[in-house]
PDB file of C-alpha atoms in Angstrom:
ATOM      1  CA  MET U   1    -101.372  27.966 -26.055  1.00 40.00           C
ATOM      2  CA  GLY U   2     -98.676  28.082 -23.452  1.00 41.00           C
ATOM      3  CA  GLU U   3     -95.402  28.079 -25.105  1.00 43.00           C
ATOM      4  CA  GLU U   4     -92.983  27.385 -22.625  1.00 47.00           C
ATOM      5  CA  GLY U   5     -92.743  24.313 -20.113  1.00 46.00           C
ATOM      6  CA  PRO U   6     -90.859  23.777 -16.962  1.00 42.00           C
ATOM      7  CA  GLY U   7     -87.262  22.932 -17.303  1.00 44.00           C
ATOM      8  CA  THR U   8     -87.166  23.173 -21.131  1.00 61.00           C
ATOM      9  CA  THR U   9     -87.222  26.157 -23.768  1.00 87.00           C
ATOM     10  CA  LEU U  10     -89.807  26.241 -26.594  1.00 87.00           C
ATOM     11  CA  ARG U  11     -86.640  25.664 -28.992  1.00 89.00           C
ATOM     12  CA  GLU U  12     -85.956  22.436 -27.456  1.00 91.00           C
ATOM     13  CA  ARG U  13     -89.672  21.265 -27.243  1.00 91.00           C
ATOM     14  CA  LEU U  14     -89.793  22.085 -30.821  1.00 93.00           C
ATOM     15  CA  VAL U  15     -86.685  19.882 -31.511  1.00 94.00           C
ATOM     16  CA  ASP U  16     -88.267  17.067 -29.187  1.00 94.00           C
ATOM     17  CA  ALA U  17     -91.482  17.269 -31.080  1.00 94.00           C
ATOM     18  CA  GLY U  18     -89.439  16.984 -34.257  1.00 95.00           C
ATOM     19  CA  VAL U  19     -87.337  14.019 -32.957  1.00 96.00           C
ATOM     20  CA  GLU U  20     -90.488  11.909 -32.042  1.00 95.00           C
ATOM     21  CA  LEU U  21     -92.590  12.762 -35.137  1.00 94.00           C
ATOM     22  CA  LEU U  22     -89.474  11.482 -37.187  1.00 93.00           C
ATOM     23  CA  ALA U  23     -89.188   8.022 -35.134  1.00 93.00           C
ATOM     24  CA  ALA U  24     -93.026   7.541 -35.523  1.00 93.00           C
ATOM     25  CA  GLU U  25     -93.519   8.648 -38.989  1.00 92.00           C
ATOM     26  CA  GLY U  26     -90.376   9.374 -40.741  1.00 89.00           C
ATOM     27  CA  PRO U  27     -88.591  12.373 -42.549  1.00 88.00           C
ATOM     28  CA  GLY U  28     -91.578  13.024 -44.995  1.00 87.00           C
ATOM     29  CA  ALA U  29     -93.681  14.149 -41.853  1.00 89.00           C
ATOM     30  CA  LEU U  30     -91.500  16.793 -40.715  1.00 90.00           C
ATOM     31  CA  GLY U  31     -93.979  19.642 -41.928  1.00 88.00           C
ATOM     32  CA  LEU U  32     -93.324  22.843 -39.389  1.00 88.00           C
ATOM     33  CA  ARG U  33     -97.215  22.835 -38.380  1.00 89.00           C
ATOM     34  CA  GLU U  34     -97.102  19.293 -37.665  1.00 91.00           C
ATOM     35  CA  ILE U  35     -93.902  19.943 -35.365  1.00 92.00           C
ATOM     36  CA  ALA U  36     -95.826  22.850 -33.924  1.00 91.00           C
ATOM     37  CA  ARG U  37     -98.828  20.793 -33.386  1.00 91.00           C
ATOM     38  CA  ARG U  38     -97.115  18.106 -31.512  1.00 91.00           C
ATOM     39  CA  ALA U  39     -94.891  20.664 -29.599  1.00 90.00           C
ATOM     40  CA  GLY U  40     -98.585  22.325 -28.146  1.00 89.00           C
ATOM     41  CA  VAL U  41     -97.575  25.697 -29.832  1.00 89.00           C
ATOM     42  CA  SER U  42     -99.278  27.846 -32.748  1.00 87.00           C
ATOM     43  CA  HIS U  43     -98.222  26.818 -35.927  1.00 83.00           C
ATOM     44  CA  GLY U  44     -96.257  30.270 -36.356  1.00 85.00           C
ATOM     45  CA  ALA U  45     -93.955  29.599 -33.149  1.00 84.00           C
ATOM     46  CA  PRO U  46     -91.320  27.787 -34.847  1.00 86.00           C
ATOM     47  CA  ARG U  47     -90.408  30.730 -36.832  1.00 85.00           C
ATOM     48  CA  ARG U  48     -89.377  32.608 -33.708  1.00 85.00           C
ATOM     49  CA  TYR U  49     -86.420  30.055 -33.255  1.00 85.00           C
ATOM     50  CA  PHE U  50     -85.851  28.620 -36.669  1.00 88.00           C
ATOM     51  CA  PRO U  51     -86.024  31.089 -39.733  1.00 85.00           C
ATOM     52  CA  THR U  52     -86.475  28.256 -41.948  1.00 86.00           C
ATOM     53  CA  HIS U  53     -87.662  24.709 -42.239  1.00 86.00           C
ATOM     54  CA  ARG U  54     -83.886  23.806 -43.157  1.00 87.00           C
ATOM     55  CA  SER U  55     -82.770  25.146 -40.065  1.00 87.00           C
ATOM     56  CA  LEU U  56     -85.077  23.129 -37.870  1.00 90.00           C
ATOM     57  CA  LEU U  57     -84.534  19.928 -39.887  1.00 91.00           C
ATOM     58  CA  SER U  58     -80.766  20.678 -38.957  1.00 89.00           C
ATOM     59  CA  ALA U  59     -81.427  20.746 -35.247  1.00 90.00           C
ATOM     60  CA  ILE U  60     -83.289  17.815 -35.450  1.00 93.00           C
ATOM     61  CA  ALA U  61     -80.598  16.038 -37.346  1.00 92.00           C
ATOM     62  CA  ARG U  62     -77.757  17.451 -35.103  1.00 91.00           C
ATOM     63  CA  ARG U  63     -79.522  15.376 -32.197  1.00 92.00           C
ATOM     64  CA  GLY U  64     -79.186  12.319 -34.380  1.00 94.00           C
ATOM     65  CA  PHE U  65     -75.266  13.049 -34.658  1.00 93.00           C
ATOM     66  CA  GLU U  66     -74.982  13.550 -31.118  1.00 92.00           C
ATOM     67  CA  ASP U  67     -76.552  10.177 -30.415  1.00 94.00           C
ATOM     68  CA  LEU U  68     -74.226   8.359 -33.201  1.00 95.00           C
ATOM     69  CA  SER U  69     -71.101   9.968 -31.776  1.00 94.00           C
ATOM     70  CA  ALA U  70     -71.998   8.794 -28.462  1.00 95.00           C
ATOM     71  CA  ARG U  71     -72.462   5.367 -29.537  1.00 95.00           C
ATOM     72  CA  PHE U  72     -69.118   5.502 -31.441  1.00 95.00           C
ATOM     73  CA  ALA U  73     -67.341   6.452 -28.326  1.00 94.00           C
ATOM     74  CA  VAL U  74     -68.766   3.442 -26.452  1.00 94.00           C
ATOM     75  CA  ALA U  75     -67.965   1.234 -29.423  1.00 94.00           C
ATOM     76  CA  VAL U  76     -64.500   2.118 -29.840  1.00 93.00           C
ATOM     77  CA  ALA U  77     -63.858   2.194 -26.099  1.00 93.00           C
ATOM     78  CA  GLY U  78     -63.754  -1.304 -25.712  1.00 82.00           C
ATOM     79  CA  GLU U  79     -61.405  -2.261 -28.759  1.00 88.00           C
ATOM     80  CA  PRO U  80     -57.507  -1.711 -28.283  1.00 89.00           C
ATOM     81  CA  GLN U  81     -56.884  -2.234 -32.220  1.00 94.00           C
ATOM     82  CA  PRO U  82     -57.395   0.313 -34.925  1.00 95.00           C
ATOM     83  CA  ARG U  83     -59.118  -2.418 -37.107  1.00 95.00           C
ATOM     84  CA  GLU U  84     -61.221  -3.750 -34.497  1.00 95.00           C
ATOM     85  CA  GLN U  85     -62.065  -0.043 -33.695  1.00 96.00           C
ATOM     86  CA  VAL U  86     -63.227   0.386 -37.259  1.00 97.00           C
ATOM     87  CA  ARG U  87     -65.186  -2.658 -37.067  1.00 96.00           C
ATOM     88  CA  ALA U  88     -66.973  -1.678 -34.084  1.00 95.00           C
ATOM     89  CA  LEU U  89     -67.696   1.735 -35.588  1.00 96.00           C
ATOM     90  CA  GLY U  90     -69.254  -0.284 -38.748  1.00 96.00           C
ATOM     91  CA  ARG U  91     -71.176  -2.227 -36.476  1.00 95.00           C
ATOM     92  CA  ALA U  92     -72.640   0.777 -34.434  1.00 96.00           C
ATOM     93  CA  TYR U  93     -73.533   2.638 -37.525  1.00 96.00           C
ATOM     94  CA  VAL U  94     -75.335  -0.066 -39.435  1.00 96.00           C
ATOM     95  CA  GLY U  95     -76.891  -0.875 -36.172  1.00 95.00           C
ATOM     96  CA  TYR U  96     -77.916   2.696 -35.752  1.00 96.00           C
ATOM     97  CA  ALA U  97     -79.350   2.937 -39.114  1.00 95.00           C
ATOM     98  CA  LEU U  98     -81.515  -0.316 -38.475  1.00 94.00           C
ATOM     99  CA  GLU U  99     -82.634   1.010 -35.073  1.00 94.00           C
ATOM    100  CA  ARG U 100     -83.447   4.718 -35.782  1.00 95.00           C
ATOM    101  CA  ARG U 101     -84.150   4.503 -39.579  1.00 94.00           C
ATOM    102  CA  GLY U 102     -86.161   7.924 -39.603  1.00 94.00           C
ATOM    103  CA  MET U 103     -83.297   9.686 -38.237  1.00 95.00           C
ATOM    104  CA  PHE U 104     -80.559   7.990 -40.031  1.00 94.00           C
ATOM    105  CA  GLU U 105     -82.356   9.052 -43.343  1.00 92.00           C
ATOM    106  CA  LEU U 106     -82.584  12.594 -42.362  1.00 92.00           C
ATOM    107  CA  MET U 107     -79.131  12.908 -41.059  1.00 91.00           C
ATOM    108  CA  PHE U 108     -77.295  12.325 -44.624  1.00 86.00           C
ATOM    109  CA  ARG U 109     -80.016  14.299 -46.463  1.00 82.00           C
ATOM    110  CA  HIS U 110     -77.827  17.539 -46.815  1.00 75.00           C
ATOM    111  CA  ASP U 111     -79.898  18.644 -49.734  1.00 74.00           C
ATOM    112  CA  LEU U 112     -82.625  19.277 -46.843  1.00 74.00           C
ATOM    113  CA  LEU U 113     -80.673  20.509 -44.111  1.00 75.00           C
ATOM    114  CA  ASP U 114     -78.650  23.566 -43.476  1.00 65.00           C
ATOM    115  CA  GLY U 115     -74.894  22.775 -42.611  1.00 53.00           C
ATOM    116  CA  THR U 116     -73.543  26.157 -43.317  1.00 53.00           C
ATOM    117  CA  GLY U 117     -74.445  27.673 -39.989  1.00 48.00           C
ATOM    118  CA  GLN U 118     -76.269  30.656 -41.497  1.00 48.00           C
ATOM    119  CA  ASP U 119     -78.798  30.416 -39.316  1.00 48.00           C
ATOM    120  CA  PRO U 120     -78.479  33.136 -36.768  1.00 47.00           C
ATOM    121  CA  ALA U 121     -80.564  31.737 -33.878  1.00 47.00           C
ATOM    122  CA  ALA U 122     -79.110  28.213 -34.017  1.00 49.00           C
ATOM    123  CA  ALA U 123     -77.744  27.154 -30.974  1.00 49.00           C
ATOM    124  CA  GLY U 124     -74.845  24.966 -30.806  1.00 48.00           C
ATOM    125  CA  PRO U 125     -71.966  24.111 -33.271  1.00 50.00           C
ATOM    126  CA  ARG U 126     -73.014  23.812 -37.167  1.00 61.00           C
ATOM    127  CA  LEU U 127     -74.299  20.759 -38.571  1.00 67.00           C
ATOM    128  CA  ARG U 128     -71.049  20.261 -40.555  1.00 66.00           C
ATOM    129  CA  GLU U 129     -69.166  20.698 -37.158  1.00 70.00           C
ATOM    130  CA  SER U 130     -71.210  17.837 -35.675  1.00 70.00           C
ATOM    131  CA  THR U 131     -70.516  15.576 -38.707  1.00 77.00           C
ATOM    132  CA  ARG U 132     -67.120  16.201 -39.718  1.00 85.00           C
ATOM    133  CA  PRO U 133     -65.499  14.840 -36.436  1.00 88.00           C
ATOM    134  CA  LEU U 134     -67.130  11.325 -37.291  1.00 91.00           C
ATOM    135  CA  PHE U 135     -65.508  11.127 -40.459  1.00 92.00           C
ATOM    136  CA  GLU U 136     -62.079  12.547 -39.071  1.00 93.00           C
ATOM    137  CA  LEU U 137     -62.336   9.819 -36.390  1.00 94.00           C
ATOM    138  CA  LEU U 138     -63.108   6.646 -39.117  1.00 95.00           C
ATOM    139  CA  THR U 139     -60.247   8.515 -41.442  1.00 96.00           C
ATOM    140  CA  ALA U 140     -57.533   8.605 -38.361  1.00 96.00           C
ATOM    141  CA  LEU U 141     -58.391   4.990 -37.498  1.00 96.00           C
ATOM    142  CA  VAL U 142     -58.152   3.904 -41.174  1.00 96.00           C
ATOM    143  CA  GLY U 143     -54.698   5.559 -41.611  1.00 96.00           C
ATOM    144  CA  ARG U 144     -53.729   3.949 -38.504  1.00 95.00           C
ATOM    145  CA  CYS U 145     -54.556   0.273 -40.405  1.00 95.00           C
ATOM    146  CA  GLY U 146     -52.095   1.340 -42.736  1.00 92.00           C
ATOM    147  CA  ALA U 147     -54.140   2.700 -45.693  1.00 92.00           C
ATOM    148  CA  ALA U 148     -52.207   4.559 -48.215  1.00 90.00           C
ATOM    149  CA  ALA U 149     -55.076   7.340 -48.818  1.00 94.00           C
ATOM    150  CA  PRO U 150     -57.006   7.302 -45.573  1.00 96.00           C
ATOM    151  CA  GLY U 151     -59.359  10.014 -46.402  1.00 96.00           C
ATOM    152  CA  VAL U 152     -60.305   8.145 -49.754  1.00 97.00           C
ATOM    153  CA  THR U 153     -60.456   4.835 -48.149  1.00 97.00           C
ATOM    154  CA  ALA U 154     -62.479   5.949 -45.166  1.00 97.00           C
ATOM    155  CA  ALA U 155     -65.004   7.754 -47.656  1.00 96.00           C
ATOM    156  CA  ALA U 156     -65.291   4.325 -49.492  1.00 97.00           C
ATOM    157  CA  LEU U 157     -65.695   2.428 -46.700  1.00 97.00           C
ATOM    158  CA  TRP U 158     -68.387   4.798 -45.293  1.00 96.00           C
ATOM    159  CA  ALA U 159     -70.080   4.487 -48.816  1.00 97.00           C
ATOM    160  CA  ASN U 160     -70.019   0.910 -48.651  1.00 97.00           C
ATOM    161  CA  LEU U 161     -71.276   0.566 -44.976  1.00 97.00           C
ATOM    162  CA  HIS U 162     -74.149   3.253 -45.671  1.00 96.00           C
ATOM    163  CA  GLY U 163     -75.090   1.086 -48.405  1.00 96.00           C
ATOM    164  CA  VAL U 164     -75.445  -2.149 -46.161  1.00 95.00           C
ATOM    165  CA  ALA U 165     -77.455  -0.204 -44.006  1.00 94.00           C
ATOM    166  CA  GLN U 166     -79.836   1.097 -46.725  1.00 93.00           C
ATOM    167  CA  LEU U 167     -80.246  -2.200 -48.542  1.00 93.00           C
ATOM    168  CA  TRP U 168     -80.595  -4.144 -45.426  1.00 92.00           C
ATOM    169  CA  ALA U 169     -83.360  -1.892 -43.914  1.00 90.00           C
ATOM    170  CA  TRP U 170     -85.117  -2.085 -47.218  1.00 90.00           C
ATOM    171  CA  GLY U 171     -84.994  -5.879 -47.390  1.00 88.00           C
ATOM    172  CA  SER U 172     -82.929  -6.278 -50.513  1.00 90.00           C
ATOM    173  CA  LEU U 173     -79.853  -7.610 -48.729  1.00 89.00           C
ATOM    174  CA  PRO U 174     -81.859 -10.265 -46.643  1.00 87.00           C
ATOM    175  CA  LEU U 175     -83.528 -11.346 -49.869  1.00 87.00           C
ATOM    176  CA  ALA U 176     -80.270 -11.705 -51.630  1.00 88.00           C
ATOM    177  CA  LEU U 177     -78.492 -13.556 -48.839  1.00 86.00           C
ATOM    178  CA  GLY U 178     -81.743 -15.632 -47.925  1.00 82.00           C
ATOM    179  CA  GLU U 179     -81.537 -14.197 -44.693  1.00 69.00           C
ATOM    180  CA  ASP U 180     -84.967 -13.774 -43.153  1.00 62.00           C
ATOM    181  CA  ASP U 181     -84.630 -14.305 -39.279  1.00 54.00           C
ATOM    182  CA  GLY U 182     -83.168 -11.113 -38.188  1.00 60.00           C
ATOM    183  CA  ARG U 183     -79.733  -9.570 -38.779  1.00 64.00           C
ATOM    184  CA  GLY U 184     -77.377 -12.424 -38.605  1.00 67.00           C
ATOM    185  CA  ASP U 185     -75.529 -11.683 -41.802  1.00 81.00           C
ATOM    186  CA  VAL U 186     -74.903  -7.844 -40.664  1.00 88.00           C
ATOM    187  CA  ASP U 187     -71.805  -8.326 -39.033  1.00 90.00           C
ATOM    188  CA  ARG U 188     -70.507 -10.683 -41.763  1.00 91.00           C
ATOM    189  CA  LEU U 189     -71.203  -7.730 -44.197  1.00 93.00           C
ATOM    190  CA  VAL U 190     -69.533  -5.222 -42.091  1.00 95.00           C
ATOM    191  CA  ALA U 191     -66.569  -7.608 -41.787  1.00 94.00           C
ATOM    192  CA  ALA U 192     -66.318  -8.227 -45.790  1.00 95.00           C
ATOM    193  CA  ALA U 193     -66.423  -4.117 -46.147  1.00 96.00           C
ATOM    194  CA  LEU U 194     -63.437  -4.136 -44.121  1.00 96.00           C
ATOM    195  CA  ASP U 195     -61.530  -6.674 -45.916  1.00 96.00           C
ATOM    196  CA  ALA U 196     -62.616  -4.844 -49.300  1.00 96.00           C
ATOM    197  CA  HIS U 197     -61.082  -1.604 -48.457  1.00 96.00           C
ATOM    198  CA  LEU U 198     -58.557  -2.320 -45.865  1.00 95.00           C
ATOM    199  CA  GLY U 199     -57.382  -5.945 -47.029  1.00 92.00           C
ATOM    200  CA  PRO U 200     -57.862  -9.018 -45.291  1.00 88.00           C
ATOM    201  CA  GLU U 201     -57.199  -8.909 -41.797  1.00 80.00           C
ATOM    202  CA  PRO U 202     -53.593 -10.168 -40.918  1.00 74.00           C
ATOM    203  CA  ALA U 203     -53.469 -14.024 -39.539  1.00 65.00           C
TER     204      ALA U 203
END
């Protein structure tokens, strides 16, 4: 089998194959052998670049954080006020979760990932260094909204938004709200989460 393609390294091909498999079949399908098969390489090839399964999963998850970070940048760019920026981040977060369900699930499964950077072959920043800036952005914006304890408030808001995303994806919230024609209530749920953690929006 050929193990290098034009314009891309084998390491990138393995991550690409994992991203595609994740989108098609979810995190449970991300076995080393199946990723190698999809990348068109021998089943032992991933070990040359990823000494552990966790390190390969982390490289795949890092792609998700890069994508989410880019979406956050676009979301806040169009909103001048901190609260509207937080609302835009919330919409982008839940929207990403519903659009990229497999990736979203993997990204926050730190029990499956290597966030410590102990993988000597890892390219780019450690997973923790890819994830923390997103939370730090939310914390900074929450602070600008006047929260007395921005870190705790941001963490609680994040947990709320994550719950909205998961419960909507699983069908629980649409069932509870009688919503059966798309995502019409998602924006209202994001707004309600902001009100719950930041207080009602000033008149």
